[in-house]
Amino acid sequence: MTTDPASARLALIDIDGVLADDTHRLHHAMRGEWGEYFHPDLLSRDELLRPGADLYERAIVEYDEVRFFTGRREDIFEPTRRWLDRHALLHPLIMRPRGNGRPLSAFKADYIAEELTRSGYARITLWD
């Protein structure tokens, strides 16, 4: 982070559909089969999306802090972290807490509002 918190910038980058090519899993999401959509064996087959990788490379240069910010729940932290590590995406990972049944949009909005208040970031950008 920069020495001046008033100008600090945070980049939040989603995983599914931004970094990870989830097209081979989308049919599960369309049917609400979230256990299958997030199955570790299927997650491991995701390819890295080149536009997402380019976005990440830009973010680590242009922002003071980068975090991966996903609606995936913490119970699949390990397979998610392995996938990120395999693709040399080494920044912190923020996941939805276990048992959090709130809509994803509410979870993400609340997290961003809390970070703005707590950290004093001048700008938070979300790629979702």
Short mmCIF file of C-alpha atoms in Angstrom, two decimals:
data_model
loop_
_atom_site.label_atom_id
_atom_site.label_comp_id
_atom_site.label_asym_id
_atom_site.label_seq_id
_atom_site.Cartn_x
_atom_site.Cartn_y
_atom_site.Cartn_z
CA MET A 1 0.00 0.00 0.00
CA THR A 2 1.19 3.55 -0.63
CA THR A 3 2.30 5.76 2.24
CA ASP A 4 -0.69 8.04 1.72
CA PRO A 5 -3.86 6.09 2.63
CA ALA A 6 -5.98 8.79 1.00
CA SER A 7 -4.70 7.64 -2.40
CA ALA A 8 -4.50 3.87 -1.79
CA ARG A 9 -6.23 1.66 -4.34
CA LEU A 10 -7.51 -1.90 -3.92
CA ALA A 11 -8.25 -4.26 -6.82
CA LEU A 12 -10.72 -7.09 -6.20
CA ILE A 13 -10.72 -9.74 -8.92
CA ASP A 14 -13.36 -12.46 -9.14
CA ILE A 15 -12.32 -15.95 -10.20
CA ASP A 16 -15.15 -17.71 -12.07
CA GLY A 17 -15.62 -16.20 -15.51
CA VAL A 18 -12.90 -13.58 -14.97
CA LEU A 19 -9.75 -15.63 -14.32
CA ALA A 20 -11.10 -19.17 -14.61
CA ASP A 21 -12.86 -20.48 -17.69
CA ASP A 22 -15.93 -22.02 -16.10
CA THR A 23 -17.84 -22.67 -19.33
CA HIS A 24 -17.57 -26.46 -18.88
CA ARG A 25 -19.35 -26.07 -15.48
CA LEU A 26 -22.01 -23.50 -16.39
CA HIS A 27 -24.70 -26.07 -17.17
CA HIS A 28 -24.64 -26.98 -13.46
CA ALA A 29 -25.08 -23.33 -12.45
CA MET A 30 -28.00 -22.93 -14.86
CA ARG A 31 -29.77 -25.79 -13.04
CA GLY A 32 -28.83 -24.53 -9.57
CA GLU A 33 -26.55 -27.53 -9.00
CA TRP A 34 -24.01 -25.60 -6.96
CA GLY A 35 -22.39 -28.67 -5.42
CA GLU A 36 -21.54 -29.92 -8.91
CA TYR A 37 -20.62 -26.47 -10.24
CA PHE A 38 -18.08 -26.07 -7.42
CA HIS A 39 -16.93 -29.70 -7.33
CA PRO A 40 -13.13 -29.74 -6.81
CA ASP A 41 -12.57 -32.15 -9.73
CA LEU A 42 -14.34 -29.77 -12.09
CA LEU A 43 -12.66 -26.67 -10.65
CA SER A 44 -9.26 -28.22 -11.32
CA ARG A 45 -10.11 -28.46 -15.03
CA ASP A 46 -10.69 -24.72 -15.44
CA GLU A 47 -8.29 -23.06 -17.85
CA LEU A 48 -6.86 -19.63 -17.14
CA LEU A 49 -8.60 -16.98 -19.25
CA ARG A 50 -6.01 -14.86 -21.05
CA PRO A 51 -7.97 -11.58 -20.66
CA GLY A 52 -8.24 -12.27 -16.92
CA ALA A 53 -4.53 -13.01 -16.67
CA ASP A 54 -3.79 -9.74 -18.49
CA LEU A 55 -6.13 -7.88 -16.13
CA TYR A 56 -4.32 -9.38 -13.14
CA GLU A 57 -0.91 -8.37 -14.53
CA ARG A 58 -2.14 -4.79 -14.97
CA ALA A 59 -3.71 -4.72 -11.50
CA ILE A 60 -0.52 -5.75 -9.70
CA VAL A 61 1.25 -2.80 -11.33
CA GLU A 62 -1.51 -0.18 -11.11
CA TYR A 63 -3.00 -0.94 -7.67
CA ASP A 64 -1.54 -0.82 -4.18
CA GLU A 65 -3.20 -4.09 -3.19
CA VAL A 66 -4.76 -6.97 -5.12
CA ARG A 67 -7.10 -9.62 -3.70
CA PHE A 68 -9.05 -12.43 -5.30
CA PHE A 69 -12.69 -11.96 -4.32
CA THR A 70 -15.06 -14.82 -5.01
CA GLY A 71 -18.51 -16.02 -4.15
CA ARG A 72 -17.08 -19.50 -3.66
CA ARG A 73 -17.54 -20.67 -0.09
CA GLU A 74 -14.66 -21.30 2.30
CA ASP A 75 -15.28 -25.05 2.25
CA ILE A 76 -13.54 -25.16 -1.15
CA PHE A 77 -10.63 -22.96 -0.13
CA GLU A 78 -7.97 -25.64 -0.75
CA PRO A 79 -8.92 -26.52 -4.35
CA THR A 80 -9.36 -22.83 -5.12
CA ARG A 81 -5.97 -21.90 -3.67
CA ARG A 82 -4.32 -24.80 -5.56
CA TRP A 83 -5.80 -23.54 -8.83
CA LEU A 84 -4.62 -19.99 -8.16
CA ASP A 85 -1.14 -21.19 -7.17
CA ARG A 86 -0.88 -23.40 -10.27
CA HIS A 87 -1.39 -20.28 -12.37
CA ALA A 88 1.00 -18.14 -10.27
CA LEU A 89 -1.88 -16.01 -8.94
CA LEU A 90 -0.46 -15.53 -5.48
CA HIS A 91 -2.41 -12.72 -3.84
CA PRO A 92 -4.83 -13.08 -0.88
CA LEU A 93 -8.11 -14.90 -1.41
CA ILE A 94 -11.41 -13.63 0.02
CA MET A 95 -14.23 -16.19 0.02
CA ARG A 96 -17.81 -16.27 1.23
CA PRO A 97 -17.92 -17.67 4.78
CA ARG A 98 -19.34 -21.14 5.38
CA GLY A 99 -23.05 -20.98 6.08
CA ASN A 100 -23.44 -17.53 4.50
CA GLY A 101 -26.72 -17.89 2.65
CA ARG A 102 -27.09 -14.22 1.76
CA PRO A 103 -27.28 -13.28 -1.91
CA LEU A 104 -23.84 -13.00 -3.46
CA SER A 105 -24.40 -9.36 -4.43
CA ALA A 106 -25.16 -8.46 -0.79
CA PHE A 107 -22.06 -10.29 0.46
CA LYS A 108 -19.83 -8.48 -2.02
CA ALA A 109 -21.43 -5.05 -1.45
CA ASP A 110 -21.07 -5.38 2.33
CA TYR A 111 -17.44 -6.47 2.05
CA ILE A 112 -16.58 -3.49 -0.14
CA ALA A 113 -18.42 -1.05 2.15
CA GLU A 114 -16.59 -2.46 5.19
CA GLU A 115 -13.22 -2.17 3.44
CA LEU A 116 -13.91 1.44 2.43
CA THR A 117 -14.74 2.29 6.04
CA ARG A 118 -12.05 0.21 7.75
CA SER A 119 -9.10 0.79 5.45
CA GLY A 120 -9.66 4.23 4.05
CA TYR A 121 -8.96 3.13 0.48
CA ALA A 122 -9.43 5.98 -1.95
CA ARG A 123 -10.66 3.56 -4.58
CA ILE A 124 -11.79 -0.05 -4.69
CA THR A 125 -12.27 -1.60 -8.11
CA LEU A 126 -14.12 -4.89 -8.56
CA TRP A 127 -13.79 -7.04 -11.67
CA ASP A 128 -16.69 -9.47 -11.50
#
